[in-house]
Amino acid sequence: MVISASTRNVSSRSIQYQQSDKEQSVEVCRNGLSGEKPKELFEEFKQVADLNKRTENKYVTAVISPPKEYSQNLSINDWAKLAEDYLKKEGIGKDNQYLVHLHQSTDDKHLHIIANRIDYYGKNQVTSHNLGTRAADHAEVLSKERSWKTAKEISGEKKAEIKNVLLQEKSQSRSLGDLVSRMDQRGYIMQISENSKGLNGARIIPKADINMNPS
C-alpha cells in the first residue's frame, strides 16, 4: 500500500475535484461537515481553519492506494476504516473535520482525503515535519494490520519477476530490438537508454503498473 500526504491550503475547486472523478467518486466518510456542494463544504472548513491565525497550510491532503489484489474486494466500510485508521495515526479524530472519497474511474481504486489540521479549539493537531515519511510508515503498519503485503514486499516480488522474464527472453532474442519486442509481448515496456558511447542502460516497466488515465 502507498500513502502520500502533504500540508496545503484547499479551495472549493479542490473539494469539487475530490467529489468528481468523472462522476464515479463515492463519499466514504466525513466528520464535522454537513454541506453537500463544494462551496458549502469549503466555507465549513474555513470557519474552523480561521480559528488559528498562525498556521499557514491548514489542511492535510492524502491519497491512499492499496494494491489491486486487495482494493477490488473492499467494501465502503472497509475503505472508511482504512481512512480513519490513517487519520487516527496522524492525531486527526472527532475534533477535526475531514472528508474522504473513493476514486474508482480506473483499475487503481484509491482514497482522497481532505482533513483540517485545526481542531474546534483552534489548535493545530498535525505537524508538517516529516509528514510524507510518516505516511509511508503508516502504510506499512496498516498493511501489516490487515495481513496485506507491504509496498517493500510487493516491490521485491516484482523485481524478481521482471528479472526472470528478462532472462528467459534474452536467451531467445536475436538482437536488442528483438528483446524489446519480446518483452512488449510479455507485458513489459523496455526503455533503452543510450549516450554517445552507445548503450547506457535500460528501464523495464510492467504495463499493468502504468495508469493510462490517472485520477
mmCIF file with all atom_site columns, C-alpha atoms in Angstrom:
data_model
loop_
_atom_site.group_PDB
_atom_site.id
_atom_site.type_symbol
_atom_site.label_atom_id
_atom_site.label_alt_id
_atom_site.label_comp_id
_atom_site.label_asym_id
_atom_site.label_entity_id
_atom_site.label_seq_id
_atom_site.pdbx_PDB_ins_code
_atom_site.Cartn_x
_atom_site.Cartn_y
_atom_site.Cartn_z
_atom_site.occupancy
_atom_site.B_iso_or_equiv
_atom_site.pdbx_formal_charge
_atom_site.auth_seq_id
_atom_site.auth_comp_id
_atom_site.auth_asym_id
_atom_site.auth_atom_id
_atom_site.pdbx_PDB_model_num
ATOM 1   C CA . MET A 1 1   ? 0.000   0.000   0.000   1.00 0.00 ? 1   MET A CA 1
ATOM 2   C CA . VAL A 1 2   ? 1.140   3.523   -0.788  1.00 0.00 ? 2   VAL A CA 1
ATOM 3   C CA . ILE A 1 3   ? 0.101   6.628   1.160   1.00 0.00 ? 3   ILE A CA 1
ATOM 4   C CA . SER A 1 4   ? 1.175   10.093  0.088   1.00 0.00 ? 4   SER A CA 1
ATOM 5   C CA . ALA A 1 5   ? 0.370   13.143  2.198   1.00 0.00 ? 5   ALA A CA 1
ATOM 6   C CA . SER A 1 6   ? 1.119   16.846  2.323   1.00 0.00 ? 6   SER A CA 1
ATOM 7   C CA . THR A 1 7   ? 0.000   20.011  4.076   1.00 0.00 ? 7   THR A CA 1
ATOM 8   C CA . ARG A 1 8   ? -1.550  22.717  1.959   1.00 0.00 ? 8   ARG A CA 1
ATOM 9   C CA . ASN A 1 9   ? -4.436  25.111  1.641   1.00 0.00 ? 9   ASN A CA 1
ATOM 10  C CA . VAL A 1 10  ? -7.526  23.946  -0.218  1.00 0.00 ? 10  VAL A CA 1
ATOM 11  C CA . SER A 1 11  ? -10.357 25.626  -2.090  1.00 0.00 ? 11  SER A CA 1
ATOM 12  C CA . SER A 1 12  ? -13.842 24.750  -3.279  1.00 0.00 ? 12  SER A CA 1
ATOM 13  C CA . ARG A 1 13  ? -12.176 23.523  -6.502  1.00 0.00 ? 13  ARG A CA 1
ATOM 14  C CA . SER A 1 14  ? -10.104 21.039  -4.507  1.00 0.00 ? 14  SER A CA 1
ATOM 15  C CA . ILE A 1 15  ? -13.287 19.656  -2.999  1.00 0.00 ? 15  ILE A CA 1
ATOM 16  C CA . GLN A 1 16  ? -15.021 19.615  -6.379  1.00 0.00 ? 16  GLN A CA 1
ATOM 17  C CA . TYR A 1 17  ? -12.174 17.557  -7.829  1.00 0.00 ? 17  TYR A CA 1
ATOM 18  C CA . GLN A 1 18  ? -12.355 15.094  -4.939  1.00 0.00 ? 18  GLN A CA 1
ATOM 19  C CA . GLN A 1 19  ? -16.126 14.749  -5.383  1.00 0.00 ? 19  GLN A CA 1
ATOM 20  C CA . SER A 1 20  ? -15.892 14.275  -9.138  1.00 0.00 ? 20  SER A CA 1
ATOM 21  C CA . ASP A 1 21  ? -13.605 11.533  -10.556 1.00 0.00 ? 21  ASP A CA 1
ATOM 22  C CA . LYS A 1 22  ? -15.624 11.525  -13.782 1.00 0.00 ? 22  LYS A CA 1
ATOM 23  C CA . GLU A 1 23  ? -18.809 11.177  -11.716 1.00 0.00 ? 23  GLU A CA 1
ATOM 24  C CA . GLN A 1 24  ? -17.543 7.934   -10.207 1.00 0.00 ? 24  GLN A CA 1
ATOM 25  C CA . SER A 1 25  ? -16.373 9.312   -6.873  1.00 0.00 ? 25  SER A CA 1
ATOM 26  C CA . VAL A 1 26  ? -18.084 7.903   -3.781  1.00 0.00 ? 26  VAL A CA 1
ATOM 27  C CA . GLU A 1 27  ? -18.008 9.573   -0.378  1.00 0.00 ? 27  GLU A CA 1
ATOM 28  C CA . VAL A 1 28  ? -16.983 7.009   2.218   1.00 0.00 ? 28  VAL A CA 1
ATOM 29  C CA . CYS A 1 29  ? -16.880 9.094   5.413   1.00 0.00 ? 29  CYS A CA 1
ATOM 30  C CA . ARG A 1 30  ? -16.775 12.598  6.838   1.00 0.00 ? 30  ARG A CA 1
ATOM 31  C CA . ASN A 1 31  ? -16.634 14.355  10.176  1.00 0.00 ? 31  ASN A CA 1
ATOM 32  C CA . GLY A 1 32  ? -17.841 17.775  11.297  1.00 0.00 ? 32  GLY A CA 1
ATOM 33  C CA . LEU A 1 33  ? -19.337 18.696  7.931   1.00 0.00 ? 33  LEU A CA 1
ATOM 34  C CA . SER A 1 34  ? -22.962 18.989  6.838   1.00 0.00 ? 34  SER A CA 1
ATOM 35  C CA . GLY A 1 35  ? -22.761 20.642  3.412   1.00 0.00 ? 35  GLY A CA 1
ATOM 36  C CA . GLU A 1 36  ? -23.024 18.847  0.088   1.00 0.00 ? 36  GLU A CA 1
ATOM 37  C CA . LYS A 1 37  ? -21.772 21.300  -2.527  1.00 0.00 ? 37  LYS A CA 1
ATOM 38  C CA . PRO A 1 38  ? -18.057 22.211  -2.749  1.00 0.00 ? 38  PRO A CA 1
ATOM 39  C CA . LYS A 1 39  ? -18.640 25.861  -1.833  1.00 0.00 ? 39  LYS A CA 1
ATOM 40  C CA . GLU A 1 40  ? -20.691 24.908  1.240   1.00 0.00 ? 40  GLU A CA 1
ATOM 41  C CA . LEU A 1 41  ? -18.093 22.399  2.419   1.00 0.00 ? 41  LEU A CA 1
ATOM 42  C CA . PHE A 1 42  ? -15.238 24.837  1.882   1.00 0.00 ? 42  PHE A CA 1
ATOM 43  C CA . GLU A 1 43  ? -16.995 27.503  3.980   1.00 0.00 ? 43  GLU A CA 1
ATOM 44  C CA . GLU A 1 44  ? -17.420 24.996  6.816   1.00 0.00 ? 44  GLU A CA 1
ATOM 45  C CA . PHE A 1 45  ? -13.761 24.011  6.624   1.00 0.00 ? 45  PHE A CA 1
ATOM 46  C CA . LYS A 1 46  ? -12.710 27.666  6.548   1.00 0.00 ? 46  LYS A CA 1
ATOM 47  C CA . GLN A 1 47  ? -14.733 28.654  9.612   1.00 0.00 ? 47  GLN A CA 1
ATOM 48  C CA . VAL A 1 48  ? -12.740 26.232  11.735  1.00 0.00 ? 48  VAL A CA 1
ATOM 49  C CA . ALA A 1 49  ? -9.403  26.816  9.967   1.00 0.00 ? 49  ALA A CA 1
ATOM 50  C CA . ASP A 1 50  ? -9.713  30.554  10.643  1.00 0.00 ? 50  ASP A CA 1
ATOM 51  C CA . LEU A 1 51  ? -9.683  29.883  14.399  1.00 0.00 ? 51  LEU A CA 1
ATOM 52  C CA . ASN A 1 52  ? -5.902  29.504  14.027  1.00 0.00 ? 52  ASN A CA 1
ATOM 53  C CA . LYS A 1 53  ? -4.078  32.573  12.683  1.00 0.00 ? 53  LYS A CA 1
ATOM 54  C CA . ARG A 1 54  ? -0.532  31.174  12.956  1.00 0.00 ? 54  ARG A CA 1
ATOM 55  C CA . THR A 1 55  ? -0.605  28.041  10.832  1.00 0.00 ? 55  THR A CA 1
ATOM 56  C CA . GLU A 1 56  ? -0.127  28.668  7.109   1.00 0.00 ? 56  GLU A CA 1
ATOM 57  C CA . ASN A 1 57  ? -1.090  25.412  5.363   1.00 0.00 ? 57  ASN A CA 1
ATOM 58  C CA . LYS A 1 58  ? -4.130  24.427  7.360   1.00 0.00 ? 58  LYS A CA 1
ATOM 59  C CA . TYR A 1 59  ? -5.102  21.129  5.754   1.00 0.00 ? 59  TYR A CA 1
ATOM 60  C CA . VAL A 1 60  ? -3.711  17.655  5.270   1.00 0.00 ? 60  VAL A CA 1
ATOM 61  C CA . THR A 1 61  ? -4.440  16.118  1.888   1.00 0.00 ? 61  THR A CA 1
ATOM 62  C CA . ALA A 1 62  ? -3.673  12.435  1.428   1.00 0.00 ? 62  ALA A CA 1
ATOM 63  C CA . VAL A 1 63  ? -4.058  9.685   -1.155  1.00 0.00 ? 63  VAL A CA 1
ATOM 64  C CA . ILE A 1 64  ? -4.246  6.050   -0.003  1.00 0.00 ? 64  ILE A CA 1
ATOM 65  C CA . SER A 1 65  ? -3.673  3.397   -2.670  1.00 0.00 ? 65  SER A CA 1
ATOM 66  C CA . PRO A 1 66  ? -3.908  -0.273  -1.646  1.00 0.00 ? 66  PRO A CA 1
ATOM 67  C CA . PRO A 1 67  ? -2.586  -2.935  -4.062  1.00 0.00 ? 67  PRO A CA 1
ATOM 68  C CA . LYS A 1 68  ? -5.114  -4.007  -6.710  1.00 0.00 ? 68  LYS A CA 1
ATOM 69  C CA . GLU A 1 69  ? -5.297  -7.529  -5.334  1.00 0.00 ? 69  GLU A CA 1
ATOM 70  C CA . TYR A 1 70  ? -6.874  -6.137  -2.154  1.00 0.00 ? 70  TYR A CA 1
ATOM 71  C CA . SER A 1 71  ? -8.642  -2.944  -3.282  1.00 0.00 ? 71  SER A CA 1
ATOM 72  C CA . GLN A 1 72  ? -11.025 -4.721  -5.670  1.00 0.00 ? 72  GLN A CA 1
ATOM 73  C CA . ASN A 1 73  ? -12.816 -6.514  -2.828  1.00 0.00 ? 73  ASN A CA 1
ATOM 74  C CA . LEU A 1 74  ? -13.046 -3.778  -0.186  1.00 0.00 ? 74  LEU A CA 1
ATOM 75  C CA . SER A 1 75  ? -16.486 -2.609  0.967   1.00 0.00 ? 75  SER A CA 1
ATOM 76  C CA . ILE A 1 76  ? -17.288 1.045   1.630   1.00 0.00 ? 76  ILE A CA 1
ATOM 77  C CA . ASN A 1 77  ? -16.971 0.294   5.352   1.00 0.00 ? 77  ASN A CA 1
ATOM 78  C CA . ASP A 1 78  ? -13.520 -1.196  4.733   1.00 0.00 ? 78  ASP A CA 1
ATOM 79  C CA . TRP A 1 79  ? -12.443 1.939   2.870   1.00 0.00 ? 79  TRP A CA 1
ATOM 80  C CA . ALA A 1 80  ? -13.840 4.165   5.629   1.00 0.00 ? 80  ALA A CA 1
ATOM 81  C CA . LYS A 1 81  ? -11.965 2.233   8.319   1.00 0.00 ? 81  LYS A CA 1
ATOM 82  C CA . LEU A 1 82  ? -8.754  2.432   6.304   1.00 0.00 ? 82  LEU A CA 1
ATOM 83  C CA . ALA A 1 83  ? -9.092  6.213   6.031   1.00 0.00 ? 83  ALA A CA 1
ATOM 84  C CA . GLU A 1 84  ? -9.989  6.712   9.673   1.00 0.00 ? 84  GLU A CA 1
ATOM 85  C CA . ASP A 1 85  ? -7.193  4.409   10.874  1.00 0.00 ? 85  ASP A CA 1
ATOM 86  C CA . TYR A 1 86  ? -4.703  6.533   8.915   1.00 0.00 ? 86  TYR A CA 1
ATOM 87  C CA . LEU A 1 87  ? -6.174  9.779   10.228  1.00 0.00 ? 87  LEU A CA 1
ATOM 88  C CA . LYS A 1 88  ? -6.089  8.460   13.781  1.00 0.00 ? 88  LYS A CA 1
ATOM 89  C CA . LYS A 1 89  ? -2.368  7.740   13.444  1.00 0.00 ? 89  LYS A CA 1
ATOM 90  C CA . GLU A 1 90  ? -1.904  11.400  12.493  1.00 0.00 ? 90  GLU A CA 1
ATOM 91  C CA . GLY A 1 91  ? -3.889  12.583  15.507  1.00 0.00 ? 91  GLY A CA 1
ATOM 92  C CA . ILE A 1 92  ? -6.955  13.551  13.494  1.00 0.00 ? 92  ILE A CA 1
ATOM 93  C CA . GLY A 1 93  ? -10.186 12.462  15.134  1.00 0.00 ? 93  GLY A CA 1
ATOM 94  C CA . LYS A 1 94  ? -13.561 13.628  16.421  1.00 0.00 ? 94  LYS A CA 1
ATOM 95  C CA . ASP A 1 95  ? -12.341 17.199  16.999  1.00 0.00 ? 95  ASP A CA 1
ATOM 96  C CA . ASN A 1 96  ? -11.219 17.626  13.372  1.00 0.00 ? 96  ASN A CA 1
ATOM 97  C CA . GLN A 1 97  ? -13.160 17.997  10.153  1.00 0.00 ? 97  GLN A CA 1
ATOM 98  C CA . TYR A 1 98  ? -12.367 15.581  7.353   1.00 0.00 ? 98  TYR A CA 1
ATOM 99  C CA . LEU A 1 99  ? -13.850 14.470  4.052   1.00 0.00 ? 99  LEU A CA 1
ATOM 100 C CA . VAL A 1 100 ? -12.966 11.185  2.316   1.00 0.00 ? 100 VAL A CA 1
ATOM 101 C CA . HIS A 1 101 ? -13.854 9.964   -1.172  1.00 0.00 ? 101 HIS A CA 1
ATOM 102 C CA . LEU A 1 102 ? -13.148 6.765   -3.088  1.00 0.00 ? 102 LEU A CA 1
ATOM 103 C CA . HIS A 1 103 ? -11.961 7.267   -6.666  1.00 0.00 ? 103 HIS A CA 1
ATOM 104 C CA . GLN A 1 104 ? -12.689 4.301   -8.906  1.00 0.00 ? 104 GLN A CA 1
ATOM 105 C CA . SER A 1 105 ? -12.664 5.555   -12.509 1.00 0.00 ? 105 SER A CA 1
ATOM 106 C CA . THR A 1 106 ? -9.519  3.474   -13.111 1.00 0.00 ? 106 THR A CA 1
ATOM 107 C CA . ASP A 1 107 ? -8.464  -0.032  -12.066 1.00 0.00 ? 107 ASP A CA 1
ATOM 108 C CA . ASP A 1 108 ? -6.386  1.513   -9.285  1.00 0.00 ? 108 ASP A CA 1
ATOM 109 C CA . LYS A 1 109 ? -9.018  2.347   -6.694  1.00 0.00 ? 109 LYS A CA 1
ATOM 110 C CA . HIS A 1 110 ? -7.780  4.837   -4.111  1.00 0.00 ? 110 HIS A CA 1
ATOM 111 C CA . LEU A 1 111 ? -8.896  7.253   -1.418  1.00 0.00 ? 111 LEU A CA 1
ATOM 112 C CA . HIS A 1 112 ? -8.624  11.044  -1.460  1.00 0.00 ? 112 HIS A CA 1
ATOM 113 C CA . ILE A 1 113 ? -8.684  12.802  1.905   1.00 0.00 ? 113 ILE A CA 1
ATOM 114 C CA . ILE A 1 114 ? -9.002  16.430  2.926   1.00 0.00 ? 114 ILE A CA 1
ATOM 115 C CA . ALA A 1 115 ? -8.609  16.944  6.673   1.00 0.00 ? 115 ALA A CA 1
ATOM 116 C CA . ASN A 1 116 ? -8.474  20.128  8.724   1.00 0.00 ? 116 ASN A CA 1
ATOM 117 C CA . ARG A 1 117 ? -5.289  20.316  10.805  1.00 0.00 ? 117 ARG A CA 1
ATOM 118 C CA . ILE A 1 118 ? -7.052  22.861  13.006  1.00 0.00 ? 118 ILE A CA 1
ATOM 119 C CA . ASP A 1 119 ? -9.434  21.444  15.592  1.00 0.00 ? 119 ASP A CA 1
ATOM 120 C CA . TYR A 1 120 ? -12.537 23.075  17.045  1.00 0.00 ? 120 TYR A CA 1
ATOM 121 C CA . TYR A 1 121 ? -10.396 24.771  19.708  1.00 0.00 ? 121 TYR A CA 1
ATOM 122 C CA . GLY A 1 122 ? -8.083  26.421  17.181  1.00 0.00 ? 122 GLY A CA 1
ATOM 123 C CA . LYS A 1 123 ? -5.173  24.064  17.833  1.00 0.00 ? 123 LYS A CA 1
ATOM 124 C CA . ASN A 1 124 ? -3.036  22.661  15.036  1.00 0.00 ? 124 ASN A CA 1
ATOM 125 C CA . GLN A 1 125 ? -3.140  18.891  15.591  1.00 0.00 ? 125 GLN A CA 1
ATOM 126 C CA . VAL A 1 126 ? -0.712  17.780  12.855  1.00 0.00 ? 126 VAL A CA 1
ATOM 127 C CA . THR A 1 127 ? 2.933   18.752  12.455  1.00 0.00 ? 127 THR A CA 1
ATOM 128 C CA . SER A 1 128 ? 4.038   19.126  8.837   1.00 0.00 ? 128 SER A CA 1
ATOM 129 C CA . HIS A 1 129 ? 7.578   17.950  9.604   1.00 0.00 ? 129 HIS A CA 1
ATOM 130 C CA . ASN A 1 130 ? 8.198   14.510  8.029   1.00 0.00 ? 130 ASN A CA 1
ATOM 131 C CA . LEU A 1 131 ? 4.515   14.127  7.135   1.00 0.00 ? 131 LEU A CA 1
ATOM 132 C CA . GLY A 1 132 ? 5.376   12.239  3.940   1.00 0.00 ? 132 GLY A CA 1
ATOM 133 C CA . THR A 1 133 ? 7.772   9.917   5.751   1.00 0.00 ? 133 THR A CA 1
ATOM 134 C CA . ARG A 1 134 ? 5.182   9.240   8.431   1.00 0.00 ? 134 ARG A CA 1
ATOM 135 C CA . ALA A 1 135 ? 2.616   8.435   5.729   1.00 0.00 ? 135 ALA A CA 1
ATOM 136 C CA . ALA A 1 136 ? 4.926   5.767   4.294   1.00 0.00 ? 136 ALA A CA 1
ATOM 137 C CA . ASP A 1 137 ? 5.457   4.339   7.790   1.00 0.00 ? 137 ASP A CA 1
ATOM 138 C CA . HIS A 1 138 ? 1.710   4.315   8.446   1.00 0.00 ? 138 HIS A CA 1
ATOM 139 C CA . ALA A 1 139 ? 1.179   2.458   5.157   1.00 0.00 ? 139 ALA A CA 1
ATOM 140 C CA . GLU A 1 140 ? 3.490   -0.331  6.306   1.00 0.00 ? 140 GLU A CA 1
ATOM 141 C CA . VAL A 1 141 ? 1.746   -0.617  9.677   1.00 0.00 ? 141 VAL A CA 1
ATOM 142 C CA . LEU A 1 142 ? -1.776  -0.501  8.229   1.00 0.00 ? 142 LEU A CA 1
ATOM 143 C CA . SER A 1 143 ? -0.824  -3.174  5.681   1.00 0.00 ? 143 SER A CA 1
ATOM 144 C CA . LYS A 1 144 ? 0.503   -5.478  8.377   1.00 0.00 ? 144 LYS A CA 1
ATOM 145 C CA . GLU A 1 145 ? -2.606  -4.942  10.497  1.00 0.00 ? 145 GLU A CA 1
ATOM 146 C CA . ARG A 1 146 ? -4.670  -6.197  7.553   1.00 0.00 ? 146 ARG A CA 1
ATOM 147 C CA . SER A 1 147 ? -2.270  -9.034  6.668   1.00 0.00 ? 147 SER A CA 1
ATOM 148 C CA . TRP A 1 148 ? -1.568  -7.348  3.326   1.00 0.00 ? 148 TRP A CA 1
ATOM 149 C CA . LYS A 1 149 ? 1.787   -7.458  1.610   1.00 0.00 ? 149 LYS A CA 1
ATOM 150 C CA . THR A 1 150 ? 3.747   -4.278  2.264   1.00 0.00 ? 150 THR A CA 1
ATOM 151 C CA . ALA A 1 151 ? 4.972   -1.998  -0.525  1.00 0.00 ? 151 ALA A CA 1
ATOM 152 C CA . LYS A 1 152 ? 8.512   -3.271  0.087   1.00 0.00 ? 152 LYS A CA 1
ATOM 153 C CA . GLU A 1 153 ? 7.429   -6.909  -0.269  1.00 0.00 ? 153 GLU A CA 1
ATOM 154 C CA . ILE A 1 154 ? 5.452   -6.234  -3.444  1.00 0.00 ? 154 ILE A CA 1
ATOM 155 C CA . SER A 1 155 ? 8.375   -4.300  -4.949  1.00 0.00 ? 155 SER A CA 1
ATOM 156 C CA . GLY A 1 156 ? 10.741  -7.188  -4.233  1.00 0.00 ? 156 GLY A CA 1
ATOM 157 C CA . GLU A 1 157 ? 8.395   -9.698  -5.875  1.00 0.00 ? 157 GLU A CA 1
ATOM 158 C CA . LYS A 1 158 ? 8.002   -7.510  -8.975  1.00 0.00 ? 158 LYS A CA 1
ATOM 159 C CA . LYS A 1 159 ? 11.767  -7.101  -9.366  1.00 0.00 ? 159 LYS A CA 1
ATOM 160 C CA . ALA A 1 160 ? 12.277  -10.860 -9.138  1.00 0.00 ? 160 ALA A CA 1
ATOM 161 C CA . GLU A 1 161 ? 9.516   -11.486 -11.699 1.00 0.00 ? 161 GLU A CA 1
ATOM 162 C CA . ILE A 1 162 ? 10.962  -8.922  -14.136 1.00 0.00 ? 162 ILE A CA 1
ATOM 163 C CA . LYS A 1 163 ? 14.422  -10.458 -13.795 1.00 0.00 ? 163 LYS A CA 1
ATOM 164 C CA . ASN A 1 164 ? 13.094  -13.951 -14.572 1.00 0.00 ? 164 ASN A CA 1
ATOM 165 C CA . VAL A 1 165 ? 11.157  -12.785 -17.632 1.00 0.00 ? 165 VAL A CA 1
ATOM 166 C CA . LEU A 1 166 ? 14.149  -10.786 -18.902 1.00 0.00 ? 166 LEU A CA 1
ATOM 167 C CA . LEU A 1 167 ? 16.492  -13.768 -18.590 1.00 0.00 ? 167 LEU A CA 1
ATOM 168 C CA . GLN A 1 168 ? 14.006  -16.029 -20.394 1.00 0.00 ? 168 GLN A CA 1
ATOM 169 C CA . GLU A 1 169 ? 13.515  -13.652 -23.327 1.00 0.00 ? 169 GLU A CA 1
ATOM 170 C CA . LYS A 1 170 ? 17.176  -12.629 -23.534 1.00 0.00 ? 170 LYS A CA 1
ATOM 171 C CA . SER A 1 171 ? 18.221  -16.253 -24.114 1.00 0.00 ? 171 SER A CA 1
ATOM 172 C CA . GLN A 1 172 ? 15.888  -16.446 -27.130 1.00 0.00 ? 172 GLN A CA 1
ATOM 173 C CA . SER A 1 173 ? 16.424  -12.978 -28.625 1.00 0.00 ? 173 SER A CA 1
ATOM 174 C CA . ARG A 1 174 ? 18.455  -12.425 -31.806 1.00 0.00 ? 174 ARG A CA 1
ATOM 175 C CA . SER A 1 175 ? 19.015  -8.710  -31.192 1.00 0.00 ? 175 SER A CA 1
ATOM 176 C CA . LEU A 1 176 ? 18.279  -5.888  -28.778 1.00 0.00 ? 176 LEU A CA 1
ATOM 177 C CA . GLY A 1 177 ? 15.289  -4.860  -30.868 1.00 0.00 ? 177 GLY A CA 1
ATOM 178 C CA . ASP A 1 178 ? 14.006  -8.426  -30.768 1.00 0.00 ? 178 ASP A CA 1
ATOM 179 C CA . LEU A 1 179 ? 14.381  -8.433  -26.976 1.00 0.00 ? 179 LEU A CA 1
ATOM 180 C CA . VAL A 1 180 ? 12.400  -5.181  -26.692 1.00 0.00 ? 180 VAL A CA 1
ATOM 181 C CA . SER A 1 181 ? 9.649   -6.704  -28.852 1.00 0.00 ? 181 SER A CA 1
ATOM 182 C CA . ARG A 1 182 ? 9.566   -9.925  -26.847 1.00 0.00 ? 182 ARG A CA 1
ATOM 183 C CA . MET A 1 183 ? 9.344   -8.016  -23.569 1.00 0.00 ? 183 MET A CA 1
ATOM 184 C CA . ASP A 1 184 ? 6.461   -5.991  -25.016 1.00 0.00 ? 184 ASP A CA 1
ATOM 185 C CA . GLN A 1 185 ? 4.608   -9.211  -25.827 1.00 0.00 ? 185 GLN A CA 1
ATOM 186 C CA . ARG A 1 186 ? 5.154   -10.391 -22.262 1.00 0.00 ? 186 ARG A CA 1
ATOM 187 C CA . GLY A 1 187 ? 3.567   -7.196  -20.915 1.00 0.00 ? 187 GLY A CA 1
ATOM 188 C CA . TYR A 1 188 ? 6.634   -5.039  -20.261 1.00 0.00 ? 188 TYR A CA 1
ATOM 189 C CA . ILE A 1 189 ? 7.828   -1.772  -21.756 1.00 0.00 ? 189 ILE A CA 1
ATOM 190 C CA . MET A 1 190 ? 11.616  -1.806  -22.146 1.00 0.00 ? 190 MET A CA 1
ATOM 191 C CA . GLN A 1 191 ? 13.053  1.691   -22.434 1.00 0.00 ? 191 GLN A CA 1
ATOM 192 C CA . ILE A 1 192 ? 16.601  1.743   -23.811 1.00 0.00 ? 192 ILE A CA 1
ATOM 193 C CA . SER A 1 193 ? 18.973  4.495   -22.682 1.00 0.00 ? 193 SER A CA 1
ATOM 194 C CA . GLU A 1 194 ? 21.881  5.462   -24.965 1.00 0.00 ? 194 GLU A CA 1
ATOM 195 C CA . ASN A 1 195 ? 24.638  8.038   -24.942 1.00 0.00 ? 195 ASN A CA 1
ATOM 196 C CA . SER A 1 196 ? 27.487  8.978   -27.311 1.00 0.00 ? 196 SER A CA 1
ATOM 197 C CA . LYS A 1 197 ? 29.300  5.750   -26.435 1.00 0.00 ? 197 LYS A CA 1
ATOM 198 C CA . GLY A 1 198 ? 26.320  3.526   -27.164 1.00 0.00 ? 198 GLY A CA 1
ATOM 199 C CA . LEU A 1 199 ? 24.005  1.554   -24.867 1.00 0.00 ? 199 LEU A CA 1
ATOM 200 C CA . ASN A 1 200 ? 23.876  3.112   -21.406 1.00 0.00 ? 200 ASN A CA 1
ATOM 201 C CA . GLY A 1 201 ? 21.185  1.042   -19.686 1.00 0.00 ? 201 GLY A CA 1
ATOM 202 C CA . ALA A 1 202 ? 17.546  0.039   -19.791 1.00 0.00 ? 202 ALA A CA 1
ATOM 203 C CA . ARG A 1 203 ? 14.393  0.503   -17.749 1.00 0.00 ? 203 ARG A CA 1
ATOM 204 C CA . ILE A 1 204 ? 11.656  -2.131  -17.670 1.00 0.00 ? 204 ILE A CA 1
ATOM 205 C CA . ILE A 1 205 ? 8.134   -1.121  -16.706 1.00 0.00 ? 205 ILE A CA 1
ATOM 206 C CA . PRO A 1 206 ? 5.193   -3.537  -16.289 1.00 0.00 ? 206 PRO A CA 1
ATOM 207 C CA . LYS A 1 207 ? 2.312   -2.313  -18.462 1.00 0.00 ? 207 LYS A CA 1
ATOM 208 C CA . ALA A 1 208 ? -0.092  -3.140  -15.637 1.00 0.00 ? 208 ALA A CA 1
ATOM 209 C CA . ASP A 1 209 ? 1.621   -0.514  -13.473 1.00 0.00 ? 209 ASP A CA 1
ATOM 210 C CA . ILE A 1 210 ? 1.003   2.286   -15.941 1.00 0.00 ? 210 ILE A CA 1
ATOM 211 C CA . ASN A 1 211 ? -2.169  4.252   -15.217 1.00 0.00 ? 211 ASN A CA 1
ATOM 212 C CA . MET A 1 212 ? -3.217  5.469   -18.666 1.00 0.00 ? 212 MET A CA 1
ATOM 213 C CA . ASN A 1 213 ? -5.981  7.637   -17.206 1.00 0.00 ? 213 ASN A CA 1
ATOM 214 C CA . PRO A 1 214 ? -4.752  8.864   -13.822 1.00 0.00 ? 214 PRO A CA 1
ATOM 215 C CA . SER A 1 215 ? -7.200  10.307  -11.295 1.00 0.00 ? 215 SER A CA 1
#
